[in-house]
Short mmCIF file of N, CA and C in Angstrom, two decimals:
data_model
loop_
_atom_site.label_atom_id
_atom_site.label_comp_id
_atom_site.label_asym_id
_atom_site.label_seq_id
_atom_site.Cartn_x
_atom_site.Cartn_y
_atom_site.Cartn_z
N MET A 23 -12.26 -31.38 -3.94
CA MET A 23 -13.18 -30.32 -4.27
C MET A 23 -12.42 -29.01 -4.53
N THR A 24 -12.71 -28.36 -5.64
CA THR A 24 -12.07 -27.09 -5.99
C THR A 24 -13.05 -25.96 -5.73
N GLU A 25 -12.56 -24.94 -5.01
CA GLU A 25 -13.40 -23.80 -4.66
C GLU A 25 -12.66 -22.51 -4.98
N GLU A 26 -13.32 -21.62 -5.73
CA GLU A 26 -12.75 -20.30 -5.95
C GLU A 26 -13.24 -19.41 -4.82
N ILE A 27 -12.29 -18.82 -4.09
CA ILE A 27 -12.65 -17.96 -2.96
C ILE A 27 -12.83 -16.56 -3.52
N ASN A 28 -14.05 -16.10 -3.45
CA ASN A 28 -14.43 -14.86 -4.11
C ASN A 28 -14.15 -13.65 -3.22
N LEU A 29 -13.01 -13.01 -3.45
CA LEU A 29 -12.64 -11.79 -2.73
C LEU A 29 -12.25 -10.73 -3.75
N PRO A 30 -12.57 -9.46 -3.49
CA PRO A 30 -12.18 -8.41 -4.43
C PRO A 30 -10.67 -8.25 -4.50
N GLN A 31 -10.15 -7.95 -5.68
CA GLN A 31 -8.72 -7.70 -5.90
C GLN A 31 -7.86 -8.89 -5.48
N ALA A 32 -8.38 -10.09 -5.68
CA ALA A 32 -7.64 -11.31 -5.32
C ALA A 32 -8.06 -12.45 -6.23
N LYS A 33 -7.14 -13.38 -6.43
CA LYS A 33 -7.45 -14.62 -7.14
C LYS A 33 -6.97 -15.76 -6.25
N LEU A 34 -7.93 -16.46 -5.65
CA LEU A 34 -7.63 -17.52 -4.71
C LEU A 34 -8.41 -18.77 -5.10
N ILE A 35 -7.70 -19.88 -5.21
CA ILE A 35 -8.33 -21.17 -5.50
C ILE A 35 -7.89 -22.15 -4.43
N TYR A 36 -8.86 -22.84 -3.84
CA TYR A 36 -8.58 -23.81 -2.79
C TYR A 36 -9.06 -25.19 -3.23
N ILE A 37 -8.13 -26.15 -3.26
CA ILE A 37 -8.45 -27.52 -3.65
C ILE A 37 -8.26 -28.41 -2.41
N THR A 38 -9.38 -28.88 -1.87
CA THR A 38 -9.36 -29.60 -0.59
C THR A 38 -8.53 -30.87 -0.64
N ASN A 39 -8.84 -31.77 -1.55
CA ASN A 39 -8.14 -33.06 -1.62
C ASN A 39 -7.19 -33.08 -2.80
N PHE A 40 -6.25 -32.14 -2.82
CA PHE A 40 -5.33 -32.03 -3.95
C PHE A 40 -4.43 -33.26 -4.05
N ILE A 41 -3.96 -33.75 -2.91
CA ILE A 41 -3.09 -34.94 -2.88
C ILE A 41 -3.85 -36.06 -2.17
N GLU A 42 -3.75 -37.26 -2.71
CA GLU A 42 -4.36 -38.42 -2.06
C GLU A 42 -3.75 -38.56 -0.66
N THR A 43 -4.55 -39.00 0.28
CA THR A 43 -4.13 -39.08 1.70
C THR A 43 -2.85 -39.89 1.87
N GLU A 44 -2.74 -41.02 1.18
CA GLU A 44 -1.56 -41.89 1.33
C GLU A 44 -0.27 -41.15 0.91
N PHE A 45 -0.33 -40.42 -0.22
CA PHE A 45 0.85 -39.69 -0.68
C PHE A 45 1.12 -38.49 0.23
N ALA A 46 0.06 -37.83 0.68
CA ALA A 46 0.23 -36.69 1.61
C ALA A 46 0.91 -37.16 2.90
N ASN A 47 0.50 -38.32 3.40
CA ASN A 47 1.13 -38.88 4.61
C ASN A 47 2.60 -39.18 4.37
N LEU A 48 2.91 -39.75 3.20
CA LEU A 48 4.29 -40.09 2.85
C LEU A 48 5.16 -38.83 2.78
N VAL A 49 4.67 -37.80 2.09
CA VAL A 49 5.44 -36.56 1.95
C VAL A 49 5.66 -35.94 3.33
N PHE A 50 4.62 -35.90 4.16
CA PHE A 50 4.76 -35.35 5.51
C PHE A 50 5.83 -36.10 6.30
N GLU A 51 5.75 -37.43 6.34
CA GLU A 51 6.69 -38.24 7.12
C GLU A 51 8.13 -38.05 6.65
N LYS A 52 8.33 -38.10 5.33
CA LYS A 52 9.68 -37.95 4.79
C LYS A 52 10.27 -36.59 5.15
N LEU A 53 9.48 -35.53 4.94
CA LEU A 53 9.98 -34.18 5.23
C LEU A 53 10.16 -33.97 6.73
N TYR A 54 9.21 -34.44 7.51
CA TYR A 54 9.27 -34.25 8.97
C TYR A 54 10.51 -34.90 9.57
N THR A 55 10.84 -36.10 9.09
CA THR A 55 11.95 -36.85 9.69
C THR A 55 13.30 -36.65 9.00
N GLU A 56 13.30 -36.27 7.71
CA GLU A 56 14.56 -36.23 6.97
C GLU A 56 15.06 -34.81 6.65
N THR A 57 14.31 -33.79 7.00
CA THR A 57 14.71 -32.41 6.69
C THR A 57 15.53 -31.84 7.84
N ASP A 58 16.58 -31.10 7.51
CA ASP A 58 17.35 -30.36 8.52
C ASP A 58 16.64 -29.04 8.77
N TRP A 59 15.62 -29.10 9.62
CA TRP A 59 14.84 -27.90 9.93
C TRP A 59 15.69 -26.91 10.72
N ILE A 60 15.53 -25.62 10.41
CA ILE A 60 16.29 -24.59 11.11
C ILE A 60 15.34 -23.52 11.65
N GLN A 61 15.79 -22.87 12.70
CA GLN A 61 15.04 -21.75 13.27
C GLN A 61 15.96 -20.54 13.23
N GLU A 62 15.53 -19.51 12.53
CA GLU A 62 16.38 -18.35 12.33
C GLU A 62 15.85 -17.14 13.09
N PRO A 63 16.77 -16.22 13.47
CA PRO A 63 16.31 -14.98 14.10
C PRO A 63 15.67 -14.07 13.06
N ILE A 64 14.68 -13.30 13.50
CA ILE A 64 13.98 -12.37 12.63
C ILE A 64 13.76 -11.07 13.41
N LYS A 65 13.78 -9.95 12.70
CA LYS A 65 13.54 -8.66 13.36
C LYS A 65 12.09 -8.26 13.15
N ILE A 66 11.39 -8.00 14.25
CA ILE A 66 10.01 -7.54 14.20
C ILE A 66 9.93 -6.26 15.02
N PHE A 67 9.54 -5.19 14.35
CA PHE A 67 9.48 -3.86 14.98
C PHE A 67 10.78 -3.51 15.69
N GLY A 68 11.90 -3.81 15.01
CA GLY A 68 13.23 -3.46 15.52
C GLY A 68 13.76 -4.39 16.60
N LYS A 69 12.99 -5.39 16.98
CA LYS A 69 13.41 -6.31 18.04
C LYS A 69 13.71 -7.67 17.44
N GLU A 70 14.89 -8.23 17.77
CA GLU A 70 15.26 -9.53 17.22
C GLU A 70 14.71 -10.65 18.10
N MET A 71 14.10 -11.64 17.43
CA MET A 71 13.59 -12.82 18.13
C MET A 71 13.69 -14.02 17.19
N MET A 72 13.52 -15.20 17.72
CA MET A 72 13.55 -16.40 16.89
C MET A 72 12.20 -16.55 16.18
N GLN A 73 12.25 -16.96 14.91
CA GLN A 73 11.00 -17.20 14.19
C GLN A 73 10.17 -18.26 14.94
N PRO A 74 8.85 -18.06 15.02
CA PRO A 74 8.02 -19.03 15.74
C PRO A 74 7.62 -20.22 14.86
N ARG A 75 8.59 -20.81 14.20
CA ARG A 75 8.40 -21.98 13.34
C ARG A 75 9.79 -22.41 12.85
N LEU A 76 9.88 -23.58 12.25
CA LEU A 76 11.14 -24.04 11.65
C LEU A 76 10.99 -23.98 10.13
N THR A 77 12.11 -23.79 9.43
CA THR A 77 12.04 -23.62 7.98
C THR A 77 13.14 -24.40 7.26
N ASN A 78 12.97 -24.51 5.95
CA ASN A 78 14.01 -25.02 5.05
C ASN A 78 13.62 -24.57 3.65
N LEU A 79 14.61 -24.39 2.81
CA LEU A 79 14.38 -23.98 1.43
C LEU A 79 14.90 -25.06 0.50
N PHE A 80 14.06 -25.45 -0.46
CA PHE A 80 14.43 -26.42 -1.47
C PHE A 80 14.35 -25.76 -2.83
N GLY A 81 15.22 -26.17 -3.74
CA GLY A 81 15.12 -25.63 -5.10
C GLY A 81 16.46 -25.25 -5.68
N LYS A 82 16.41 -24.22 -6.53
CA LYS A 82 17.60 -23.85 -7.30
C LYS A 82 18.13 -22.46 -7.03
N LYS A 83 17.40 -21.64 -6.27
CA LYS A 83 17.82 -20.26 -6.06
C LYS A 83 17.70 -19.88 -4.60
N PRO A 84 18.58 -18.97 -4.14
CA PRO A 84 18.40 -18.47 -2.77
C PRO A 84 17.14 -17.60 -2.70
N TYR A 85 16.64 -17.42 -1.50
CA TYR A 85 15.42 -16.63 -1.30
C TYR A 85 15.62 -15.78 -0.05
N SER A 86 15.18 -14.54 -0.12
CA SER A 86 15.33 -13.68 1.05
C SER A 86 14.02 -13.00 1.41
N TYR A 87 13.78 -12.90 2.71
CA TYR A 87 12.62 -12.18 3.25
C TYR A 87 12.98 -11.75 4.66
N SER A 88 12.48 -10.60 5.10
CA SER A 88 12.70 -10.09 6.46
C SER A 88 14.18 -10.15 6.88
N ASN A 89 15.07 -9.77 5.99
CA ASN A 89 16.52 -9.76 6.23
C ASN A 89 17.12 -11.14 6.49
N ILE A 90 16.43 -12.18 6.05
CA ILE A 90 16.95 -13.56 6.11
C ILE A 90 17.27 -13.98 4.69
N ILE A 91 18.46 -14.51 4.47
CA ILE A 91 18.81 -15.04 3.16
C ILE A 91 18.95 -16.55 3.30
N MET A 92 18.07 -17.26 2.61
CA MET A 92 18.08 -18.72 2.70
C MET A 92 18.77 -19.31 1.48
N LYS A 93 19.63 -20.28 1.73
CA LYS A 93 20.30 -20.99 0.64
C LYS A 93 19.54 -22.29 0.39
N PRO A 94 19.33 -22.63 -0.89
CA PRO A 94 18.49 -23.80 -1.17
C PRO A 94 19.21 -25.13 -1.04
N ASN A 95 18.43 -26.14 -0.68
CA ASN A 95 18.85 -27.53 -0.69
C ASN A 95 18.19 -28.20 -1.90
N PRO A 96 18.78 -29.30 -2.40
CA PRO A 96 18.15 -29.98 -3.54
C PRO A 96 16.74 -30.44 -3.21
N LEU A 97 15.88 -30.40 -4.19
CA LEU A 97 14.49 -30.82 -4.04
C LEU A 97 14.44 -32.34 -3.90
N PRO A 98 13.95 -32.86 -2.75
CA PRO A 98 13.82 -34.32 -2.61
C PRO A 98 12.85 -34.88 -3.66
N GLU A 99 12.97 -36.17 -3.93
CA GLU A 99 12.16 -36.79 -4.98
C GLU A 99 10.65 -36.60 -4.75
N VAL A 100 10.20 -36.72 -3.49
CA VAL A 100 8.76 -36.56 -3.23
C VAL A 100 8.29 -35.14 -3.57
N LEU A 101 9.16 -34.14 -3.36
CA LEU A 101 8.79 -32.77 -3.70
C LEU A 101 8.86 -32.55 -5.22
N GLN A 102 9.76 -33.24 -5.89
CA GLN A 102 9.79 -33.16 -7.36
C GLN A 102 8.48 -33.68 -7.93
N GLN A 103 7.99 -34.80 -7.40
CA GLN A 103 6.72 -35.37 -7.86
C GLN A 103 5.56 -34.39 -7.59
N LEU A 104 5.56 -33.81 -6.42
CA LEU A 104 4.53 -32.85 -6.04
C LEU A 104 4.58 -31.60 -6.92
N GLN A 105 5.79 -31.13 -7.19
CA GLN A 105 5.95 -29.94 -8.03
C GLN A 105 5.37 -30.14 -9.43
N VAL A 106 5.61 -31.31 -10.02
CA VAL A 106 5.07 -31.61 -11.35
C VAL A 106 3.55 -31.50 -11.32
N LYS A 107 2.93 -32.08 -10.32
CA LYS A 107 1.47 -32.05 -10.17
C LYS A 107 0.96 -30.61 -10.01
N ILE A 108 1.66 -29.81 -9.21
CA ILE A 108 1.26 -28.41 -8.97
C ILE A 108 1.43 -27.59 -10.25
N GLU A 109 2.52 -27.81 -10.97
CA GLU A 109 2.76 -27.06 -12.21
C GLU A 109 1.69 -27.36 -13.26
N GLU A 110 1.20 -28.60 -13.28
CA GLU A 110 0.12 -28.96 -14.21
C GLU A 110 -1.16 -28.20 -13.87
N VAL A 111 -1.51 -28.16 -12.60
CA VAL A 111 -2.75 -27.52 -12.16
C VAL A 111 -2.69 -26.00 -12.31
N THR A 112 -1.54 -25.40 -12.01
CA THR A 112 -1.42 -23.94 -12.04
C THR A 112 -0.98 -23.41 -13.40
N ASP A 113 -0.51 -24.30 -14.28
CA ASP A 113 0.05 -23.89 -15.57
C ASP A 113 1.18 -22.88 -15.37
N SER A 114 2.02 -23.15 -14.36
CA SER A 114 3.14 -22.27 -14.00
C SER A 114 4.38 -23.11 -13.72
N LYS A 115 5.52 -22.47 -13.71
CA LYS A 115 6.78 -23.13 -13.35
C LYS A 115 7.27 -22.54 -12.02
N PHE A 116 7.85 -23.40 -11.19
CA PHE A 116 8.38 -22.98 -9.89
C PHE A 116 9.83 -23.43 -9.76
N ASN A 117 10.66 -22.60 -9.09
CA ASN A 117 12.06 -23.00 -8.91
C ASN A 117 12.50 -23.05 -7.45
N ILE A 118 11.59 -22.73 -6.53
CA ILE A 118 11.90 -22.93 -5.10
C ILE A 118 10.65 -23.43 -4.38
N CYS A 119 10.91 -24.04 -3.24
CA CYS A 119 9.84 -24.45 -2.34
C CYS A 119 10.28 -24.08 -0.93
N LEU A 120 9.59 -23.11 -0.33
CA LEU A 120 9.86 -22.72 1.05
C LEU A 120 9.00 -23.61 1.94
N ALA A 121 9.65 -24.37 2.83
CA ALA A 121 8.95 -25.28 3.73
C ALA A 121 8.95 -24.71 5.14
N ASN A 122 7.78 -24.72 5.77
CA ASN A 122 7.63 -24.28 7.15
C ASN A 122 7.09 -25.43 7.97
N LEU A 123 7.69 -25.67 9.14
CA LEU A 123 7.20 -26.67 10.07
C LEU A 123 6.64 -25.96 11.29
N TYR A 124 5.35 -26.17 11.52
CA TYR A 124 4.67 -25.65 12.70
C TYR A 124 4.53 -26.81 13.68
N ARG A 125 5.36 -26.80 14.72
CA ARG A 125 5.46 -27.95 15.62
C ARG A 125 4.21 -28.15 16.47
N ASP A 126 3.58 -27.04 16.84
CA ASP A 126 2.37 -27.09 17.68
C ASP A 126 1.61 -25.78 17.48
N GLY A 127 0.59 -25.56 18.29
CA GLY A 127 -0.25 -24.37 18.15
C GLY A 127 0.44 -23.06 18.47
N GLN A 128 1.59 -23.13 19.14
CA GLN A 128 2.31 -21.90 19.46
C GLN A 128 3.22 -21.44 18.31
N ASP A 129 3.48 -22.32 17.35
CA ASP A 129 4.20 -21.90 16.14
C ASP A 129 3.21 -21.20 15.22
N SER A 130 3.68 -20.13 14.57
CA SER A 130 2.76 -19.30 13.79
C SER A 130 3.51 -18.55 12.70
N MET A 131 2.72 -17.83 11.90
CA MET A 131 3.25 -16.91 10.88
C MET A 131 2.40 -15.64 10.99
N GLY A 132 3.05 -14.51 11.22
CA GLY A 132 2.34 -13.25 11.38
C GLY A 132 1.83 -12.68 10.05
N TRP A 133 1.10 -11.58 10.15
CA TRP A 133 0.55 -10.92 8.97
C TRP A 133 1.65 -10.53 8.00
N HIS A 134 1.49 -10.86 6.73
CA HIS A 134 2.46 -10.51 5.71
C HIS A 134 1.86 -10.72 4.32
N SER A 135 2.54 -10.21 3.33
CA SER A 135 2.23 -10.49 1.92
C SER A 135 3.49 -11.06 1.29
N ASP A 136 3.33 -11.97 0.34
CA ASP A 136 4.48 -12.51 -0.39
C ASP A 136 4.73 -11.61 -1.59
N ASP A 137 5.30 -10.43 -1.29
CA ASP A 137 5.45 -9.41 -2.33
C ASP A 137 6.91 -9.00 -2.54
N GLU A 138 7.83 -9.92 -2.24
CA GLU A 138 9.24 -9.61 -2.47
C GLU A 138 9.48 -9.36 -3.96
N LYS A 139 10.36 -8.42 -4.24
CA LYS A 139 10.63 -7.99 -5.62
C LYS A 139 10.99 -9.15 -6.54
N GLU A 140 11.79 -10.10 -6.04
CA GLU A 140 12.26 -11.20 -6.89
C GLU A 140 11.14 -12.18 -7.28
N LEU A 141 9.94 -12.02 -6.70
CA LEU A 141 8.80 -12.87 -7.09
C LEU A 141 8.02 -12.29 -8.27
N GLY A 142 8.35 -11.05 -8.66
CA GLY A 142 7.68 -10.43 -9.80
C GLY A 142 6.41 -9.69 -9.40
N LYS A 143 5.74 -9.13 -10.40
CA LYS A 143 4.60 -8.25 -10.16
C LYS A 143 3.38 -8.96 -9.58
N ASN A 144 2.93 -10.01 -10.18
CA ASN A 144 1.76 -10.77 -9.71
C ASN A 144 2.15 -12.23 -9.51
N PRO A 145 2.85 -12.52 -8.42
CA PRO A 145 3.35 -13.89 -8.25
C PRO A 145 2.24 -14.91 -8.01
N ILE A 146 2.52 -16.13 -8.43
CA ILE A 146 1.65 -17.25 -8.11
C ILE A 146 2.32 -18.01 -6.97
N ILE A 147 1.63 -18.11 -5.86
CA ILE A 147 2.12 -18.87 -4.71
C ILE A 147 1.23 -20.10 -4.58
N ALA A 148 1.83 -21.28 -4.68
CA ALA A 148 1.08 -22.54 -4.56
C ALA A 148 1.44 -23.16 -3.22
N SER A 149 0.47 -23.18 -2.31
CA SER A 149 0.71 -23.56 -0.92
C SER A 149 0.03 -24.88 -0.58
N VAL A 150 0.85 -25.89 -0.25
CA VAL A 150 0.35 -27.22 0.10
C VAL A 150 0.41 -27.37 1.63
N SER A 151 -0.67 -27.88 2.22
CA SER A 151 -0.73 -28.12 3.66
C SER A 151 -0.67 -29.62 3.93
N LEU A 152 0.17 -29.98 4.90
CA LEU A 152 0.34 -31.38 5.29
C LEU A 152 0.32 -31.48 6.81
N GLY A 153 -0.33 -32.51 7.33
CA GLY A 153 -0.35 -32.71 8.78
C GLY A 153 -1.56 -32.04 9.42
N GLY A 154 -1.35 -31.53 10.63
CA GLY A 154 -2.43 -30.94 11.41
C GLY A 154 -3.12 -29.78 10.72
N GLU A 155 -4.44 -29.71 10.86
CA GLU A 155 -5.19 -28.62 10.26
C GLU A 155 -5.00 -27.35 11.08
N ARG A 156 -4.90 -26.22 10.35
CA ARG A 156 -4.77 -24.91 11.01
C ARG A 156 -5.65 -23.90 10.31
N MET A 157 -6.03 -22.85 11.05
CA MET A 157 -6.85 -21.77 10.52
C MET A 157 -5.95 -20.79 9.77
N PHE A 158 -6.41 -20.35 8.59
CA PHE A 158 -5.68 -19.40 7.74
C PHE A 158 -6.52 -18.14 7.63
N HIS A 159 -5.90 -16.97 7.86
CA HIS A 159 -6.62 -15.70 7.83
C HIS A 159 -6.12 -14.83 6.68
N LEU A 160 -7.05 -14.11 6.05
CA LEU A 160 -6.74 -13.11 5.04
C LEU A 160 -7.39 -11.79 5.45
N GLN A 161 -6.73 -10.67 5.16
CA GLN A 161 -7.32 -9.36 5.41
C GLN A 161 -6.84 -8.39 4.33
N HIS A 162 -7.78 -7.59 3.82
CA HIS A 162 -7.44 -6.57 2.82
C HIS A 162 -6.54 -5.53 3.48
N LYS A 163 -5.56 -5.04 2.74
CA LYS A 163 -4.59 -4.10 3.32
C LYS A 163 -5.19 -2.74 3.66
N THR A 164 -6.12 -2.25 2.85
CA THR A 164 -6.68 -0.91 3.11
C THR A 164 -8.13 -0.96 3.59
N LYS A 165 -8.89 -1.95 3.15
CA LYS A 165 -10.29 -2.09 3.59
C LYS A 165 -10.32 -3.17 4.67
N LYS A 166 -9.95 -2.77 5.88
CA LYS A 166 -9.74 -3.73 6.99
C LYS A 166 -10.96 -4.58 7.31
N GLU A 167 -12.15 -4.11 6.93
CA GLU A 167 -13.36 -4.88 7.21
C GLU A 167 -13.48 -6.11 6.29
N LEU A 168 -12.69 -6.13 5.20
CA LEU A 168 -12.70 -7.28 4.29
C LEU A 168 -11.76 -8.35 4.85
N LYS A 169 -12.36 -9.43 5.34
CA LYS A 169 -11.59 -10.50 5.98
C LYS A 169 -12.14 -11.85 5.53
N GLN A 170 -11.30 -12.85 5.63
CA GLN A 170 -11.73 -14.22 5.31
C GLN A 170 -10.87 -15.16 6.15
N LYS A 171 -11.47 -16.24 6.62
CA LYS A 171 -10.68 -17.28 7.29
C LYS A 171 -11.28 -18.63 6.99
N PHE A 172 -10.39 -19.61 6.89
CA PHE A 172 -10.83 -20.98 6.65
C PHE A 172 -9.73 -21.94 7.09
N VAL A 173 -10.12 -23.21 7.24
CA VAL A 173 -9.19 -24.25 7.68
C VAL A 173 -8.42 -24.79 6.49
N LEU A 174 -7.11 -24.93 6.64
CA LEU A 174 -6.26 -25.57 5.63
C LEU A 174 -6.12 -27.05 6.00
N ALA A 175 -6.66 -27.90 5.17
CA ALA A 175 -6.72 -29.33 5.45
C ALA A 175 -5.46 -30.06 4.96
N HIS A 176 -5.22 -31.22 5.54
CA HIS A 176 -4.12 -32.12 5.15
C HIS A 176 -4.30 -32.52 3.68
N GLY A 177 -3.28 -32.27 2.87
CA GLY A 177 -3.33 -32.64 1.45
C GLY A 177 -3.97 -31.60 0.56
N SER A 178 -4.26 -30.42 1.11
CA SER A 178 -4.92 -29.37 0.31
C SER A 178 -3.90 -28.47 -0.38
N LEU A 179 -4.40 -27.74 -1.39
CA LEU A 179 -3.59 -26.77 -2.14
C LEU A 179 -4.34 -25.45 -2.18
N LEU A 180 -3.68 -24.38 -1.76
CA LEU A 180 -4.21 -23.03 -1.88
C LEU A 180 -3.35 -22.29 -2.89
N ILE A 181 -3.99 -21.77 -3.94
CA ILE A 181 -3.27 -21.00 -4.97
C ILE A 181 -3.63 -19.54 -4.79
N MET A 182 -2.60 -18.71 -4.56
CA MET A 182 -2.79 -17.26 -4.47
C MET A 182 -2.13 -16.67 -5.71
N ALA A 183 -2.90 -15.96 -6.52
CA ALA A 183 -2.39 -15.44 -7.79
C ALA A 183 -2.93 -14.04 -8.05
N GLY A 184 -2.67 -13.54 -9.27
CA GLY A 184 -3.16 -12.22 -9.66
C GLY A 184 -2.65 -11.13 -8.74
N GLU A 185 -3.54 -10.23 -8.35
CA GLU A 185 -3.16 -9.08 -7.52
C GLU A 185 -3.23 -9.36 -6.02
N THR A 186 -3.44 -10.59 -5.65
CA THR A 186 -3.65 -10.94 -4.24
C THR A 186 -2.60 -10.33 -3.32
N GLN A 187 -1.32 -10.47 -3.66
CA GLN A 187 -0.25 -10.00 -2.77
C GLN A 187 -0.18 -8.48 -2.68
N HIS A 188 -0.72 -7.77 -3.68
CA HIS A 188 -0.74 -6.29 -3.65
C HIS A 188 -1.76 -5.78 -2.64
N TYR A 189 -2.91 -6.47 -2.57
CA TYR A 189 -4.04 -5.94 -1.81
C TYR A 189 -4.39 -6.69 -0.54
N TRP A 190 -3.82 -7.88 -0.36
CA TRP A 190 -4.17 -8.70 0.79
C TRP A 190 -2.94 -9.14 1.57
N LYS A 191 -3.11 -9.32 2.86
CA LYS A 191 -2.08 -9.94 3.70
C LYS A 191 -2.71 -11.18 4.31
N HIS A 192 -1.87 -12.09 4.77
CA HIS A 192 -2.36 -13.34 5.34
C HIS A 192 -1.53 -13.75 6.53
N GLN A 193 -2.07 -14.63 7.35
CA GLN A 193 -1.36 -15.13 8.53
C GLN A 193 -1.85 -16.51 8.90
N LEU A 194 -1.01 -17.20 9.69
CA LEU A 194 -1.39 -18.45 10.33
C LEU A 194 -1.21 -18.19 11.83
N PRO A 195 -2.29 -17.83 12.53
CA PRO A 195 -2.15 -17.41 13.92
C PRO A 195 -1.89 -18.57 14.88
N LYS A 196 -1.42 -18.21 16.06
CA LYS A 196 -1.26 -19.19 17.13
C LYS A 196 -2.65 -19.70 17.54
N THR A 197 -2.68 -20.88 18.15
CA THR A 197 -3.94 -21.41 18.66
C THR A 197 -3.68 -22.14 19.98
N LYS A 198 -4.65 -22.06 20.89
CA LYS A 198 -4.54 -22.78 22.17
C LYS A 198 -5.06 -24.22 22.04
N LYS A 199 -5.69 -24.51 20.89
CA LYS A 199 -6.18 -25.87 20.67
C LYS A 199 -5.01 -26.83 20.51
N GLN A 200 -5.24 -28.09 20.87
CA GLN A 200 -4.24 -29.12 20.64
C GLN A 200 -4.21 -29.41 19.14
N VAL A 201 -3.08 -29.19 18.51
CA VAL A 201 -2.96 -29.45 17.07
C VAL A 201 -1.73 -30.30 16.80
N SER A 202 -1.82 -31.13 15.79
CA SER A 202 -0.68 -31.96 15.38
C SER A 202 0.30 -31.10 14.60
N PRO A 203 1.56 -31.52 14.48
CA PRO A 203 2.52 -30.78 13.66
C PRO A 203 2.00 -30.61 12.24
N ARG A 204 2.34 -29.49 11.63
CA ARG A 204 1.90 -29.17 10.27
C ARG A 204 3.10 -28.71 9.46
N ILE A 205 3.17 -29.17 8.21
CA ILE A 205 4.18 -28.68 7.26
C ILE A 205 3.44 -27.95 6.15
N ASN A 206 3.92 -26.75 5.85
CA ASN A 206 3.39 -25.96 4.75
C ASN A 206 4.49 -25.82 3.71
N LEU A 207 4.15 -26.12 2.46
CA LEU A 207 5.10 -26.02 1.35
C LEU A 207 4.61 -24.94 0.41
N THR A 208 5.40 -23.88 0.22
CA THR A 208 4.99 -22.83 -0.70
C THR A 208 5.93 -22.82 -1.91
N PHE A 209 5.37 -23.20 -3.05
CA PHE A 209 6.13 -23.23 -4.29
C PHE A 209 6.05 -21.85 -4.92
N ARG A 210 7.22 -21.33 -5.33
CA ARG A 210 7.32 -19.97 -5.88
C ARG A 210 8.28 -19.96 -7.05
N GLN A 211 8.18 -18.91 -7.86
CA GLN A 211 9.11 -18.70 -8.97
C GLN A 211 9.95 -17.46 -8.67
N ILE A 212 11.25 -17.66 -8.45
CA ILE A 212 12.17 -16.53 -8.27
C ILE A 212 12.64 -16.10 -9.65
N LEU A 213 12.47 -14.83 -9.94
CA LEU A 213 12.88 -14.31 -11.25
C LEU A 213 14.36 -13.98 -11.26
N ASP A 214 14.99 -14.01 -12.44
CA ASP A 214 16.42 -13.69 -12.57
C ASP A 214 16.64 -12.19 -12.48
#
């Protein structure tokens, strides 16, 4: 099911069953067991701490955020297949895939926008969710009363495009609920 999430100054499309369950399970298992997941230190409000999740970068270009410079690993075959499918749906090209592993409910991603300069003016971020379902939050940067939250399902695709990153921030908060491990794949285009 494809749903356009109607928010001002944003272009968001959510496709619930983007990947068939069998292929989604395969991609999750391969990445979960065969990826060299890393946990890097990050500075938050001047204090250094370990990121509350594990990461890896696949693709052709390095990527940097929050004073972390990630070097890419080759895109595994299952991600190449997934990328082709995403590029068809989004009518866009991607050259990196940032993978995040959320081991349990205590792993999270704080409020942020994907607005790094190397992503260009209005980047398209194609975000695939695999594994345990988690709640995703959005909030307008200046009109704080504008908020949205919804569950990201196994095998789903969330496309954030247009001015979304200029006006909105998003997060994947911690949860006390028992949740299965989750892998999030964000396909992006790094500009030269």
